[in-house]
Amino acid sequence: MGKFPSWNCRQLDRRLREIGCVHERSTGSHRHYSNPFRPDRLITFSWHPGDVPRGIIADIVEDLGITRDQFYFGKF
């Protein structure tokens, strides 16, 4: 797989919930989710119109501690 596909905030929110993340709180336009694989880290991204930058998605996958293929295609 090459680059990370771009997703909008709703798609990213849906996938994080499928993986097992729970929306903990919001601060301004930033949403904070629990991390089921690394409880010491929160997943945070900004909720805005348009696509979430690919670099942010890559950082989220790294923070989760799973592979890119697991993030996009894995069943949890």
XYZ file of N, CA and C in Angstrom:
228
model
N 0.848 -1.168 0.000
C 0.000 0.000 0.000
C 0.895 1.233 0.000
N 0.558 2.210 -0.803
C 1.347 3.422 -0.915
C 1.006 4.430 0.161
N 0.499 5.569 -0.266
C 0.157 6.635 0.665
C -1.076 6.276 1.491
N -1.213 6.976 2.593
C -2.422 6.839 3.398
C -3.570 7.490 2.629
N -4.703 6.810 2.477
C -5.862 7.466 1.865
C -6.346 8.604 2.760
N -6.896 9.641 2.160
C -7.407 10.742 2.970
C -8.852 10.453 3.355
N -9.199 10.798 4.577
C -10.539 10.619 5.111
C -11.010 11.937 5.687
N -12.324 12.112 5.742
C -12.830 13.281 6.449
C -12.994 12.917 7.929
N -13.368 13.883 8.733
C -13.450 13.668 10.188
C -14.470 12.603 10.566
N -15.594 12.567 9.878
C -16.625 11.569 10.202
C -16.137 10.155 9.922
N -15.427 9.968 8.810
C -14.896 8.643 8.489
C -13.863 8.218 9.524
N -12.994 9.150 9.916
C -11.976 8.841 10.913
C -12.626 8.526 12.261
N -13.620 9.304 12.652
C -14.344 9.056 13.900
C -14.975 7.662 13.890
N -15.616 7.299 12.796
C -16.263 5.983 12.682
C -15.238 4.862 12.813
N -14.090 5.008 12.158
C -13.074 3.953 12.210
C -12.471 3.841 13.602
N -12.205 4.960 14.251
C -11.657 4.910 15.607
C -12.621 4.197 16.552
N -13.915 4.448 16.409
C -14.911 3.773 17.251
C -14.980 2.278 16.939
N -14.838 1.907 15.658
C -14.821 0.483 15.288
C -13.628 -0.226 15.917
N -12.501 0.469 15.998
C -11.282 -0.112 16.565
C -11.421 -0.289 18.072
N -12.231 0.542 18.707
C -12.417 0.426 20.149
C -12.078 1.688 20.911
N -11.764 2.758 20.203
C -11.495 4.037 20.857
C -12.816 4.639 21.332
N -12.756 5.353 22.438
C -13.941 5.998 23.007
C -13.690 7.498 23.040
N -14.685 8.273 22.569
C -14.566 9.730 22.605
C -14.619 10.172 24.062
N -13.487 10.642 24.578
C -13.385 11.024 25.989
C -13.880 12.442 26.238
N -13.411 13.377 25.402
C -13.777 14.777 25.612
C -13.443 15.578 24.363
N -13.941 16.811 24.338
C -13.613 17.757 23.276
C -13.098 19.027 23.919
N -12.092 19.611 23.295
C -11.545 20.886 23.743
C -11.496 21.796 22.526
N -12.427 22.733 22.447
C -12.522 23.551 21.242
C -12.890 22.664 20.067
N -12.066 22.693 19.016
C -12.347 21.862 17.847
C -11.585 20.543 17.875
N -10.868 20.257 18.955
C -10.090 19.020 19.053
C -10.873 17.954 19.807
N -10.878 16.752 19.247
C -11.523 15.607 19.892
C -10.451 14.682 20.434
N -10.687 14.175 21.617
C -9.739 13.293 22.297
C -10.396 11.931 22.498
N -9.709 10.881 22.059
C -10.214 9.513 22.147
C -9.266 8.670 22.982
N -9.831 7.711 23.712
C -8.995 6.759 24.441
C -8.312 5.845 23.434
N -7.181 5.282 23.839
C -6.417 4.381 22.985
C -6.493 2.978 23.581
N -7.200 2.036 22.933
C -7.356 0.702 23.521
C -6.067 -0.115 23.541
N -5.091 0.250 22.725
C -3.850 -0.510 22.638
C -2.747 0.068 23.514
N -2.816 1.369 23.785
C -1.832 2.042 24.626
C -2.585 3.012 25.537
N -3.034 2.538 26.698
C -3.882 3.363 27.570
C -3.223 4.657 28.053
N -1.903 4.746 27.971
C -1.216 5.951 28.431
C -1.260 7.083 27.397
N -1.816 6.824 26.205
C -1.834 7.835 25.151
C -3.251 8.092 24.666
N -3.567 9.364 24.444
C -4.839 9.745 23.840
C -4.635 9.970 22.345
N -5.669 9.738 21.579
C -5.680 10.042 20.154
C -6.401 11.377 20.013
N -5.750 12.360 19.411
C -6.319 13.698 19.292
C -6.232 14.170 17.849
N -7.321 14.730 17.353
C -7.279 15.385 16.047
C -8.305 16.506 16.023
N -8.099 17.424 15.109
C -8.943 18.600 14.993
C -10.140 18.297 14.092
N -11.326 18.687 14.526
C -12.562 18.421 13.794
C -12.898 19.647 12.948
N -12.616 19.570 11.649
C -12.869 20.664 10.711
C -13.476 20.107 9.431
N -14.114 20.948 8.624
C -14.601 20.484 7.322
C -13.425 20.072 6.438
N -13.686 19.193 5.512
C -12.642 18.741 4.599
C -11.932 17.512 5.132
N -10.895 17.122 4.424
C -10.164 15.907 4.771
C -9.148 16.145 5.879
N -8.938 15.112 6.674
C -7.882 15.126 7.691
C -6.568 14.907 6.942
N -5.542 15.720 7.182
C -4.276 15.538 6.473
C -3.713 14.127 6.662
N -3.104 13.597 5.619
C -2.562 12.239 5.660
C -1.523 12.070 6.763
N -0.755 13.102 7.030
C 0.251 13.027 8.091
C -0.376 12.833 9.461
N -1.530 13.442 9.687
C -2.241 13.272 10.957
C -2.728 11.834 11.078
N -3.253 11.277 9.985
C -3.707 9.883 10.012
C -2.522 8.961 10.285
N -1.377 9.244 9.675
C -0.173 8.434 9.924
C 0.235 8.516 11.387
N 0.163 9.702 11.982
C 0.493 9.862 13.403
C -0.489 9.098 14.291
N -1.763 9.100 13.929
C -2.767 8.369 14.705
C -2.480 6.876 14.667
N -2.157 6.353 13.483
C -1.835 4.925 13.354
C -0.613 4.589 14.198
N 0.385 5.460 14.182
C 1.590 5.237 14.992
C 1.254 5.269 16.481
N 0.427 6.228 16.904
C 0.034 6.315 18.313
C -0.765 5.094 18.759
N -1.580 4.544 17.856
C -2.344 3.341 18.187
C -1.432 2.135 18.361
N -0.291 2.138 17.682
C 0.630 1.010 17.785
C 0.220 -0.169 16.917
N -0.522 0.098 15.840
C -0.913 -0.955 14.908
C -0.373 -0.610 13.525
N -0.461 -1.562 12.605
C 0.022 -1.304 11.252
C -1.034 -0.547 10.449
N -0.591 0.010 9.353
C -1.496 0.740 8.469
C -2.590 -0.190 7.929
N -2.211 -1.408 7.534
C -3.199 -2.362 7.022
C -4.216 -2.746 8.092
N -3.763 -2.908 9.335
C -4.700 -3.203 10.420
C -5.674 -2.043 10.610
N -5.172 -0.820 10.511
C -6.027 0.351 10.699
C -7.096 0.434 9.614
N -6.706 0.243 8.361
C -7.649 0.402 7.260
C -8.524 -0.820 7.013
N -7.991 -2.026 7.241
C -8.719 -3.228 6.832
C -8.994 -4.217 7.955
N -8.419 -4.007 9.138
C -8.547 -4.977 10.219
C -9.927 -5.020 10.832
N -10.276 -6.170 11.338
C -11.532 -6.356 12.070
C -11.200 -6.378 13.556
N -11.889 -5.559 14.330
C -11.614 -5.480 15.761
C -12.830 -5.825 16.566
